[in-house]
XYZ file of C-alpha atoms in Angstrom:
724
model
C 0.000 0.000 0.000
C 1.274 3.501 -0.838
C 0.772 6.735 1.121
C -1.551 7.915 -1.686
C -3.779 4.842 -1.199
C -3.875 5.383 2.580
C -4.887 9.031 2.145
C -7.513 8.074 -0.462
C -9.137 5.601 1.937
C -8.935 8.088 4.825
C -10.844 10.660 2.710
C -13.950 8.485 2.960
C -14.469 9.325 6.640
C -12.022 12.053 7.770
C -12.218 15.833 7.291
C -9.633 17.899 5.383
C -8.159 19.103 8.686
C -7.779 15.509 9.889
C -6.194 14.473 6.586
C -3.664 17.296 6.907
C -2.876 16.114 10.482
C -2.201 12.474 9.555
C -0.147 13.493 6.489
C 2.039 15.642 8.772
C 2.565 12.530 10.952
C 3.581 10.580 7.819
C 6.142 13.254 6.824
C 7.589 13.285 10.346
C 7.947 9.460 10.312
C 9.429 9.480 6.771
C 12.147 11.963 7.815
C 12.864 10.118 11.102
C 13.269 6.719 9.350
C 15.343 8.165 6.475
C 18.150 5.750 5.578
C 16.659 2.817 7.498
C 15.734 -0.448 5.753
C 13.771 -3.559 6.720
C 15.096 -7.148 6.472
C 13.405 -7.404 3.054
C 15.609 -4.556 1.783
C 12.651 -2.147 1.430
C 12.787 1.395 2.888
C 11.602 1.256 6.524
C 8.828 3.832 5.984
C 6.840 1.202 4.046
C 6.070 -0.536 7.365
C 4.484 2.537 9.104
C 2.504 3.254 5.909
C 1.101 -0.316 5.889
C 0.261 -0.104 9.631
C -1.564 3.195 9.097
C -3.369 1.624 6.110
C -4.682 -1.245 8.283
C -5.916 1.314 10.860
C -7.604 3.417 8.166
C -9.483 0.299 6.997
C -10.848 0.055 10.567
C -11.884 3.740 10.291
C -10.245 4.766 13.578
C -9.756 8.377 14.687
C -6.932 10.531 13.204
C -4.762 10.404 16.373
C -4.679 6.581 16.148
C -3.818 6.713 12.412
C -1.027 9.197 13.197
C 0.118 6.782 15.921
C 0.332 4.079 13.231
C 2.702 6.253 11.186
C 4.803 7.170 14.247
C 4.692 3.967 16.315
C 8.366 3.073 15.741
C 10.054 6.496 15.799
C 10.905 6.466 19.530
C 12.042 2.820 19.496
C 14.089 2.863 16.280
C 15.229 6.473 15.745
C 16.654 9.343 17.816
C 13.190 10.969 18.221
C 12.056 11.327 21.863
C 8.582 11.319 23.430
C 9.063 14.976 24.415
C 9.578 15.859 20.733
C 6.340 14.080 19.829
C 4.462 15.955 22.588
C 5.837 19.251 21.284
C 5.224 18.492 17.598
C 1.827 16.775 17.954
C 0.219 16.256 21.392
C 0.585 14.499 24.745
C -2.237 12.158 23.682
C -0.313 10.946 20.619
C 2.939 10.617 22.593
C 1.100 8.430 25.136
C -0.146 6.092 22.368
C 3.361 5.781 20.878
C 4.884 5.178 24.319
C 2.322 2.400 24.933
C 3.591 0.394 21.948
C 7.313 1.167 22.387
C 9.442 -1.744 23.650
C 11.657 -1.431 26.724
C 15.091 -1.629 25.062
C 17.242 0.458 27.403
C 16.529 -1.558 30.567
C 18.696 -4.584 31.390
C 16.809 -7.854 31.904
C 18.085 -11.193 33.155
C 16.650 -13.030 30.133
C 14.885 -12.542 26.795
C 11.773 -14.124 28.319
C 11.677 -11.522 31.104
C 12.179 -8.707 28.589
C 9.401 -10.053 26.374
C 7.021 -10.375 29.347
C 7.821 -6.828 30.518
C 7.170 -5.482 26.997
C 3.805 -7.261 26.956
C 2.945 -5.947 30.421
C 3.776 -2.386 29.353
C 1.618 -2.719 26.232
C -1.351 -4.299 28.049
C -1.321 -1.722 30.872
C -1.175 1.090 28.303
C -4.098 -0.583 26.526
C -6.134 -0.590 29.760
C -5.624 3.166 29.990
C -6.367 3.807 26.303
C -7.670 0.960 24.137
C -6.250 2.580 20.983
C -2.740 1.392 21.964
C -3.684 -2.188 21.201
C -5.276 -1.240 17.853
C -1.906 0.191 16.754
C -0.042 -2.851 18.115
C -2.384 -5.286 16.343
C -1.944 -3.434 13.040
C 1.848 -3.459 13.587
C 1.859 -7.205 14.312
C -0.392 -7.958 11.314
C 1.998 -6.301 8.855
C 5.004 -7.950 10.542
C 3.310 -11.347 10.089
C 2.625 -10.577 6.419
C 6.367 -9.978 5.903
C 7.654 -12.740 8.231
C 9.210 -14.681 5.328
C 12.174 -12.280 5.385
C 13.073 -13.238 8.997
C 15.295 -16.164 10.133
C 13.531 -19.468 10.901
C 13.957 -19.121 14.695
C 12.454 -15.616 14.654
C 9.546 -16.829 12.496
C 8.634 -19.526 15.035
C 8.993 -17.154 18.003
C 6.821 -14.441 16.390
C 4.197 -16.975 15.221
C 3.960 -18.507 18.715
C 3.690 -15.084 20.333
C 0.975 -14.142 17.825
C -1.146 -17.199 18.667
C -0.616 -16.803 22.431
C -1.090 -13.036 22.834
C -2.152 -11.036 19.782
C -4.777 -13.265 18.102
C -6.626 -13.796 21.441
C -6.535 -10.030 22.056
C -7.978 -9.367 18.597
C -10.671 -11.988 19.356
C -11.435 -10.448 22.747
C -11.792 -7.039 21.087
C -14.012 -8.602 18.418
C -11.774 -7.608 15.479
C -12.253 -10.805 13.478
C -10.702 -9.447 10.254
C -7.350 -9.118 12.034
C -7.798 -12.201 14.230
C -8.321 -14.638 11.335
C -5.362 -13.361 9.331
C -3.049 -13.469 12.368
C -4.069 -17.068 13.128
C -3.816 -18.313 9.536
C -0.401 -16.688 8.999
C 0.952 -17.997 12.312
C -0.173 -21.535 11.433
C 1.648 -21.286 8.088
C 4.967 -20.939 9.947
C 4.264 -23.187 12.954
C 2.800 -26.141 11.035
C 3.363 -25.595 7.290
C 2.528 -29.234 6.428
C -0.976 -29.062 7.878
C -1.535 -25.509 6.607
C -0.780 -26.375 2.974
C -2.600 -29.683 3.239
C -5.828 -27.892 4.319
C -5.338 -25.275 1.573
C -4.905 -28.101 -0.938
C -8.052 -29.922 0.237
C -10.088 -26.693 0.200
C -9.011 -25.885 -3.371
C -9.846 -29.371 -4.648
C -13.512 -29.091 -3.624
C -13.932 -25.343 -4.131
C -15.939 -25.521 -7.373
C -18.262 -28.175 -5.948
C -18.769 -26.131 -2.750
C -19.419 -22.882 -4.599
C -22.041 -24.550 -6.808
C -23.826 -25.922 -3.728
C -23.763 -22.532 -1.946
C -25.127 -20.716 -5.034
C -28.016 -23.176 -5.169
C -28.796 -22.640 -1.468
C -28.589 -18.828 -1.782
C -31.054 -18.852 -4.711
C -33.570 -20.850 -2.680
C -33.219 -18.604 0.410
C -33.559 -15.452 -1.710
C -36.749 -16.827 -3.290
C -38.277 -17.430 0.175
C -37.230 -13.936 1.361
C -38.941 -12.308 -1.604
C -42.170 -14.132 -0.738
C -42.329 -12.407 2.688
C -40.774 -9.100 1.529
C -37.640 -9.288 3.700
C -34.669 -7.481 2.197
C -31.483 -9.420 2.824
C -27.882 -9.580 1.711
C -26.895 -13.260 1.309
C -23.399 -14.617 0.721
C -21.207 -17.658 1.266
C -19.114 -17.357 4.434
C -15.381 -18.004 4.000
C -13.975 -20.631 6.379
C -10.576 -19.829 7.803
C -7.713 -22.318 7.703
C -6.758 -22.078 11.383
C -10.325 -22.719 12.589
C -10.480 -25.875 10.415
C -7.074 -26.993 11.753
C -8.181 -26.374 15.361
C -11.392 -28.371 14.931
C -9.562 -31.242 13.250
C -6.988 -31.344 16.055
C -9.364 -30.760 18.985
C -12.204 -33.020 17.858
C -9.970 -35.616 16.099
C -11.924 -35.187 12.858
C -11.023 -35.552 9.218
C -11.386 -32.600 6.831
C -14.666 -33.896 5.351
C -16.204 -34.252 8.841
C -16.082 -30.517 9.628
C -19.715 -29.306 9.643
C -19.308 -25.624 8.895
C -17.155 -25.876 5.768
C -20.389 -25.065 3.944
C -21.819 -21.854 5.360
C -24.152 -19.033 4.394
C -24.333 -15.569 5.963
C -27.588 -13.588 5.829
C -27.662 -9.883 6.736
C -30.958 -8.088 7.326
C -32.116 -4.676 8.558
C -33.554 -5.472 11.997
C -33.470 -7.963 14.890
C -37.118 -8.844 14.140
C -36.077 -9.869 10.618
C -33.252 -12.040 12.061
C -35.722 -14.275 13.903
C -38.130 -14.259 10.936
C -35.320 -15.494 8.662
C -34.430 -18.179 11.229
C -38.019 -19.477 10.992
C -37.802 -19.560 7.179
C -34.503 -21.498 7.273
C -35.931 -24.075 9.688
C -39.004 -24.600 7.499
C -36.818 -25.055 4.404
C -34.426 -27.583 5.937
C -34.366 -29.739 9.038
C -32.247 -28.234 11.868
C -29.581 -30.402 13.500
C -30.212 -30.899 17.252
C -27.935 -28.955 19.585
C -26.490 -26.809 16.793
C -28.563 -23.614 17.341
C -26.923 -20.693 19.181
C -28.555 -17.344 19.941
C -25.767 -14.795 20.338
C -28.253 -11.932 19.860
C -30.029 -12.573 23.164
C -26.725 -13.651 24.785
C -23.860 -11.747 23.049
C -20.290 -13.041 23.348
C -17.851 -11.233 25.645
C -16.342 -9.438 22.627
C -19.783 -7.952 21.731
C -20.346 -10.404 18.861
C -24.050 -10.891 18.021
C -25.577 -13.317 15.517
C -27.895 -16.302 15.188
C -26.135 -19.574 14.311
C -27.936 -22.707 13.156
C -26.854 -25.857 11.310
C -29.364 -27.602 9.054
C -29.339 -30.622 6.765
C -29.014 -28.967 3.344
C -30.543 -29.885 -0.045
C -28.098 -32.753 -0.736
C -28.027 -34.108 2.812
C -24.836 -32.214 3.728
C -24.671 -30.125 6.941
C -25.032 -26.398 6.203
C -24.260 -23.655 8.720
C -26.320 -20.444 8.508
C -25.438 -17.179 10.277
C -28.104 -14.480 10.540
C -27.363 -10.931 11.722
C -28.129 -7.268 11.091
C -25.752 -5.042 9.096
C -24.729 -3.278 12.330
C -23.979 -6.627 13.998
C -21.846 -7.589 10.989
C -19.809 -4.409 11.288
C -19.160 -5.169 14.960
C -18.305 -8.817 14.116
C -15.691 -7.667 11.584
C -14.228 -4.601 13.288
C -15.151 -5.164 16.954
C -14.121 -2.285 19.189
C -13.159 -0.158 16.168
C -16.782 -0.299 14.968
C -17.838 1.395 18.216
C -15.317 4.200 17.896
C -17.228 7.481 17.644
C -14.801 10.098 16.389
C -16.049 13.540 17.342
C -14.266 16.889 17.044
C -12.523 17.667 20.320
C -13.268 14.310 22.002
C -11.725 11.517 19.944
C -11.509 9.080 22.839
C -15.235 9.076 23.732
C -17.019 5.823 23.093
C -20.467 5.275 21.749
C -22.279 4.561 24.999
C -21.983 3.351 28.580
C -23.070 -0.167 27.574
C -19.970 -0.426 25.445
C -17.846 0.776 28.387
C -19.426 -1.916 30.567
C -18.633 -4.596 27.979
C -14.951 -3.677 28.260
C -14.899 -3.552 32.065
C -12.577 -6.570 32.080
C -9.824 -4.271 30.777
C -10.069 -2.191 33.932
C -9.117 -5.267 35.980
C -5.731 -5.175 34.265
C -4.711 -2.103 36.278
C -5.626 -3.963 39.498
C -3.542 -7.023 38.516
C -0.623 -4.727 37.684
C -0.415 -3.734 41.350
C -1.001 -7.225 42.756
C 1.598 -9.327 40.934
C 5.340 -9.377 41.585
C 6.744 -9.858 38.082
C 5.861 -9.596 34.419
C 5.746 -13.374 33.802
C 3.115 -13.789 36.534
C 1.180 -10.839 35.131
C 1.061 -12.389 31.638
C -0.017 -15.760 33.068
C -2.880 -14.000 34.903
C -3.869 -12.334 31.652
C -3.849 -15.589 29.677
C -6.023 -17.333 32.288
C -8.669 -14.622 32.636
C -8.749 -13.021 29.195
C -7.699 -15.656 26.688
C -9.193 -18.885 28.049
C -12.616 -20.286 27.212
C -15.419 -18.751 29.251
C -18.536 -19.877 31.144
C -21.571 -17.653 31.721
C -23.444 -18.036 35.015
C -26.310 -16.103 36.609
C -26.793 -14.327 39.927
C -30.124 -15.043 41.722
C -31.359 -11.704 40.261
C -30.588 -12.828 36.685
C -27.399 -10.823 36.011
C -24.890 -12.612 33.771
C -21.363 -13.108 35.176
C -18.551 -14.162 32.845
C -15.786 -16.398 34.279
C -12.886 -18.499 32.904
C -13.805 -22.120 32.108
C -13.287 -24.362 35.167
C -14.227 -21.597 37.644
C -15.661 -22.511 41.044
C -18.090 -20.623 43.390
C -15.108 -18.854 45.005
C -14.273 -17.208 41.647
C -17.921 -16.149 41.322
C -17.964 -14.702 44.874
C -14.862 -12.558 44.317
C -16.135 -11.397 40.922
C -19.276 -10.045 42.666
C -17.346 -8.244 45.444
C -14.113 -8.733 47.400
C -15.913 -8.765 50.776
C -18.400 -11.404 49.578
C -15.438 -13.561 48.600
C -13.634 -13.032 51.921
C -16.742 -13.922 53.960
C -17.892 -16.825 51.772
C -18.709 -20.009 53.741
C -20.584 -21.996 51.065
C -22.596 -21.850 47.836
C -25.809 -23.004 46.205
C -25.992 -23.823 42.493
C -29.475 -24.110 40.961
C -30.931 -24.173 44.505
C -28.726 -27.039 45.786
C -25.748 -26.881 48.146
C -22.444 -27.615 46.392
C -18.808 -27.827 47.599
C -16.589 -24.791 46.959
C -14.564 -26.750 44.377
C -17.673 -27.451 42.231
C -16.952 -26.535 38.595
C -19.511 -24.075 37.275
C -21.225 -24.654 33.924
C -22.807 -22.151 31.561
C -26.399 -21.457 32.650
C -25.863 -22.230 36.383
C -27.633 -19.919 38.873
C -25.173 -19.310 41.714
C -25.931 -18.033 45.227
C -23.062 -17.336 47.637
C -23.571 -17.969 51.363
C -21.673 -15.573 53.659
C -21.194 -15.082 57.406
C -20.069 -12.070 59.453
C -18.169 -14.487 61.695
C -16.132 -15.983 58.837
C -12.381 -16.229 59.530
C -11.642 -15.217 55.946
C -10.293 -17.223 52.998
C -8.331 -20.453 53.372
C -4.954 -20.968 51.688
C -6.503 -24.007 49.975
C -8.668 -21.564 48.017
C -5.580 -20.536 46.057
C -5.369 -24.098 44.696
C -9.045 -24.506 43.739
C -9.833 -21.013 42.369
C -9.286 -20.596 38.608
C -9.459 -16.853 37.950
C -6.439 -14.662 38.633
C -8.874 -12.045 39.974
C -9.889 -14.351 42.845
C -6.323 -15.563 43.476
C -5.027 -11.994 43.730
C -7.780 -10.967 46.157
C -7.079 -14.003 48.364
C -3.350 -13.177 48.379
C -4.153 -9.558 49.267
C -6.165 -10.712 52.289
C -3.298 -12.822 53.650
C -0.888 -10.007 52.889
C -2.837 -7.498 55.029
C -4.145 -9.732 57.807
C -0.973 -11.517 58.873
C 1.869 -9.222 57.864
C 4.163 -9.662 60.892
C 3.663 -13.413 60.946
C 4.301 -13.587 57.191
C 7.515 -11.527 57.427
C 8.918 -13.789 60.144
C 7.822 -16.991 58.408
C 9.101 -15.804 55.016
C 12.539 -14.869 56.344
C 12.859 -18.257 58.056
C 11.918 -20.098 54.824
C 14.428 -18.098 52.756
C 17.244 -18.719 55.258
C 16.528 -22.477 55.276
C 16.560 -22.527 51.469
C 19.928 -20.729 51.373
C 21.491 -23.136 53.898
C 20.023 -26.137 52.071
C 22.199 -25.293 49.065
C 25.376 -25.039 51.157
C 25.769 -21.245 51.410
C 26.690 -19.265 54.531
C 23.978 -16.779 55.578
C 26.506 -14.006 56.301
C 27.976 -14.146 52.760
C 24.514 -13.954 51.154
C 22.272 -11.868 53.431
C 24.202 -8.598 53.372
C 21.995 -5.484 53.201
C 23.102 -4.463 49.682
C 22.337 -7.900 48.182
C 18.923 -8.185 49.927
C 17.960 -4.665 48.830
C 18.948 -5.335 45.200
C 16.968 -8.581 45.073
C 13.832 -7.015 46.600
C 13.991 -4.296 43.903
C 14.364 -6.877 41.138
C 11.113 -8.502 42.278
C 9.409 -5.061 42.431
C 9.122 -4.958 46.253
C 9.521 -1.588 47.984
C 11.575 -3.078 50.854
C 12.884 -6.383 52.209
C 9.953 -6.794 54.647
C 7.489 -6.784 51.742
C 9.627 -9.431 50.036
C 9.692 -11.726 53.098
C 5.945 -11.146 53.668
C 5.254 -12.253 50.077
C 7.129 -15.509 50.754
C 5.092 -15.954 53.943
C 1.708 -15.716 52.196
C 2.798 -17.790 49.142
C 2.903 -14.791 46.802
C 6.367 -15.947 45.734
C 8.407 -19.030 46.663
C 11.386 -19.051 49.035
C 13.327 -20.908 46.316
C 12.892 -17.984 43.869
C 14.217 -15.466 46.406
C 17.039 -17.736 47.602
C 18.122 -18.453 44.012
C 18.404 -14.747 43.255
C 20.133 -13.967 46.586
C 22.787 -16.637 46.026
C 23.183 -15.851 42.338
C 26.293 -13.669 42.653
C 28.127 -15.950 45.133
C 27.233 -19.061 43.118
C 28.490 -17.545 39.871
C 31.814 -16.608 41.458
C 32.270 -20.150 42.837
C 31.174 -21.754 39.559
C 33.523 -19.580 37.529
C 36.481 -20.474 39.745
C 35.635 -24.191 39.569
C 35.143 -24.094 35.777
C 38.494 -22.353 35.250
C 40.260 -25.002 37.315
C 38.502 -27.843 35.449
C 39.200 -26.266 32.052
C 42.924 -25.927 32.671
C 43.029 -29.548 33.844
C 41.021 -30.783 30.814
C 43.148 -28.859 28.251
C 46.299 -30.347 29.781
C 44.739 -33.818 29.524
C 43.745 -33.243 25.884
C 47.236 -32.011 24.978
C 48.687 -35.248 26.338
C 46.648 -37.429 23.937
C 48.578 -38.855 20.987
C 47.358 -37.384 17.709
C 45.377 -39.911 15.685
C 44.720 -39.691 12.007
C 40.926 -39.199 12.077
C 40.771 -37.564 8.608
C 38.104 -35.190 9.944
C 39.146 -32.319 7.663
C 39.132 -29.947 10.686
C 41.925 -28.288 12.627
C 42.004 -26.298 15.895
C 43.288 -22.740 15.395
C 46.620 -22.175 17.163
C 46.883 -25.644 18.779
C 48.405 -28.779 17.260
C 48.512 -32.401 18.366
C 44.845 -32.658 19.458
C 42.503 -35.589 19.021
C 39.565 -34.390 16.869
C 36.275 -36.099 16.030
C 33.059 -34.971 14.294
C 30.008 -34.933 16.571
C 27.155 -37.266 15.583
C 24.431 -35.141 17.215
C 24.566 -32.443 14.510
C 26.774 -34.040 11.776
C 28.752 -30.962 10.628
C 29.872 -30.846 6.991
C 32.307 -28.554 5.107
C 30.645 -25.173 4.687
C 28.910 -25.259 8.110
C 29.988 -22.761 10.777
C 31.658 -24.949 13.433
C 33.127 -24.835 16.951
C 35.284 -27.257 18.954
C 34.088 -28.537 22.331
C 36.663 -29.836 24.836
C 35.481 -33.177 26.245
C 36.869 -35.143 29.165
C 38.968 -38.057 27.943
C 37.843 -37.876 24.266
C 39.691 -34.881 22.845
C 37.844 -32.143 20.919
C 34.433 -32.846 19.369
C 33.348 -30.679 16.412
C 29.789 -29.265 16.448
C 27.775 -26.909 14.278
C 27.576 -23.448 15.862
C 23.775 -23.763 16.197
C 23.916 -27.199 17.880
C 21.867 -27.009 21.119
C 24.468 -29.164 22.892
C 27.052 -26.345 22.797
C 24.857 -23.207 22.945
C 25.666 -22.443 26.626
C 29.161 -23.957 26.801
C 31.317 -20.869 26.147
C 34.084 -21.869 28.594
C 34.771 -25.193 26.826
C 34.685 -23.948 23.229
C 37.712 -23.631 20.948
C 37.946 -21.859 17.569
C 38.223 -24.414 14.742
C 38.110 -24.336 10.946
C 37.751 -26.636 7.954
C 41.079 -27.457 6.370
C 41.524 -25.882 2.951
C 42.558 -29.157 1.334
C 39.402 -31.082 2.356
C 38.882 -33.437 -0.571
C 35.638 -33.467 -2.473
C 35.783 -37.283 -2.341
C 35.421 -37.316 1.472
C 31.852 -38.120 2.495
C 29.867 -36.867 5.487
C 26.568 -38.321 6.698
C 23.668 -35.857 7.063
C 20.145 -36.579 8.349
C 17.254 -34.935 6.480
C 13.488 -35.079 6.991
C 11.068 -34.758 4.069
C 7.358 -33.920 4.615
C 4.607 -34.152 2.039
C 1.135 -35.342 1.093
C 1.051 -39.157 1.074
C 0.252 -40.531 -2.366
C 1.189 -43.591 -4.386
C 4.769 -43.510 -5.664
C 5.924 -40.575 -3.499
C 8.790 -42.480 -1.823
C 10.020 -43.825 -5.206
C 10.077 -40.303 -6.647
C 12.084 -39.031 -3.641
C 14.645 -41.870 -3.945
C 14.938 -41.304 -7.702
C 15.438 -37.538 -7.190
C 18.263 -38.100 -4.668
C 19.885 -40.636 -7.001
C 19.822 -38.050 -9.829
C 22.174 -35.846 -7.746
C 24.673 -38.767 -7.583
C 24.239 -39.033 -3.811
C 24.470 -42.231 -1.762
C 21.654 -42.993 0.675
C 22.872 -44.646 3.904
C 19.429 -45.260 5.442
C 15.779 -44.390 4.778
C 12.495 -44.815 6.657
C 9.000 -43.434 6.221
C 5.643 -43.153 7.942
C 2.191 -41.711 7.245
C -0.377 -40.402 9.760
C -4.200 -40.511 9.705
C -4.257 -37.144 7.904
C -2.195 -38.646 5.029
C 0.857 -36.606 5.995
C 3.994 -38.503 4.909
C 7.307 -38.091 6.768
C 10.447 -39.592 5.170
C 13.643 -39.709 7.281
C 16.824 -40.196 5.302
C 20.590 -40.221 5.897
C 22.548 -39.097 2.819
C 26.291 -39.151 2.215
C 27.465 -35.759 0.898
C 30.737 -33.869 0.259
C 29.914 -30.372 1.522
C 27.123 -27.868 2.199
C 26.716 -27.030 -1.522
C 26.198 -30.700 -2.338
C 23.527 -30.904 0.422
C 21.757 -27.810 -0.929
C 21.661 -29.383 -4.390
C 19.955 -32.510 -2.936
C 17.418 -30.419 -0.972
C 16.503 -28.229 -3.970
C 15.988 -31.289 -6.190
C 13.675 -33.001 -3.668
C 11.688 -29.782 -3.165
C 10.763 -29.801 -6.883
C 8.741 -33.017 -6.439
C 4.949 -32.355 -6.469
C 3.208 -32.651 -3.041
C 6.462 -32.190 -1.085
C 5.859 -29.484 1.537
C 9.215 -29.199 3.309
C 12.746 -30.613 3.410
C 14.824 -29.913 6.482
C 18.132 -30.953 7.975
C 17.688 -32.487 11.431
C 19.821 -33.155 14.483
C 19.715 -36.364 16.493
């Protein structure tokens, strides 16, 4: 998409003044990113333009579109937030800050950094929902261009997308973004299944389209008879949803009911139910397959009637019925509710909409209750991204809870004090234990007592929602502080001594203060109190407290062992192993090629000093040497390595199982004049063939030639080199 196309689309709903504002944001971003390029080799500014284009398609307000243009300037250029405030506004700077990663802070691991970045983004989203719209648009374009990233980065981004961003898009009701994120992520995480489903869908497309056209004609004829105006179309089925159903329900492709689907859009809710009656008189409905999301909307505000009927040819047919307004909300979710008004761009359509998003407000509470970013993200995944159950209060109010919730979760969702004083519960008029798992439709009544001693620590094990768990922890934190501090300190000291450390060398004031800060506690008493009420384990604190001392001892021990091992290795007689590798700067060493990763000439390699077996040669990316810096030696392939020397390499070939596939693969490898040492194959219930093969090759170029030849075989999805 070009800047001209973005501006053209924006003209459809923004004023001239707004257009001038977003174009100024584009010019600012273009100048800031001048000279920067993406991995694909394209000028960097293309990415902000695409992000802004996705936001314009959602018809968001001009400040959010400007945020799309400027979302990377603080993170990737010398521009500061103060400059953005001065040039544009504090509101825009806040949106950009919400999606800017924390790069200048030191973290103990990539996982911690990633979790902190997510926490920052989610908390910013709770304060202004537009932050997440920008982040979703950013992630969507990054997923569209993921092919330019290394394999490891592709898998990490795809996993993160399925775990965090697609569920957020779903929770916000933005299905257009959700589906594309899921489908693209699946393409990188499980390419075999992705392309297999695509292949199966294409094979029956013509047949399906003919069937749908026939159904639409019949429905339209019935609508005309009762004068109901309707827009009728076939509903596209997304690849990831098919994959999920096949995996979850253990079904074959042809057993998925809603592959054939029709969507009917009408002008009013009254017409929705009238159309439902027409559909059920035309074809027989399947029992248990009717869902009324108009009377009971989903948590993301989705409304529609769903029914599955036995169609004209005896095949199951899913029909969705909704109004045009409902369809807009189903496609664009929260963005469809955005009412841009001069002077108040952040106002939402109505208080009902605000109530629907009340779960976001809980995020700010969790932020204060949890000790670290990893715990915060786990809380979020449990409460926001899991399946939900809907239960009723005795007065008929609907309460939404994570699947598996118990009456304790319900009690705390109503009010903290009701949870703290809960002594029992009734479900559908009958007494139930507090670990009873609630089901959708249950009517729940909480029994309380003024004389209750408060929650039990066992409640932390049986409650499912992070909301309830955090409230229970808060109660223990306040009620028994002194006892918790004393108990926590005792547990930490025992843990330190258990691992053979002296208390005086670990528990100095500077070390304790540093560790309490790392866990986001204001002082050491808060840290010990958290251990006392099970907010954090003694092992976590003790591990961090002993970290410095342990590293010093380990380093000293490793240095002593390394010197000893090198001396041992030097004393070995040199054997003629004909490995084709030499250690830089050291002669007379026993060298052998590692069998776990089978390095070949052309691979980047390292030497690993072993006890009693000389130096083993590994590929640089071999997981067995990733964290072994102290034992690694620089090595290189000898320049006179003969082309006639052979090296065994394991490869795995994936494809669609059909007659003659294995023969074609063997023939293709033979064409490259390559010997096959071993071969085995298997096929699963989904007709996915996996061929494992060991080939004897001269160097990396020879291997590439074999891989490229096999890839040209029809129905082969992937060829990869594997490690044992």
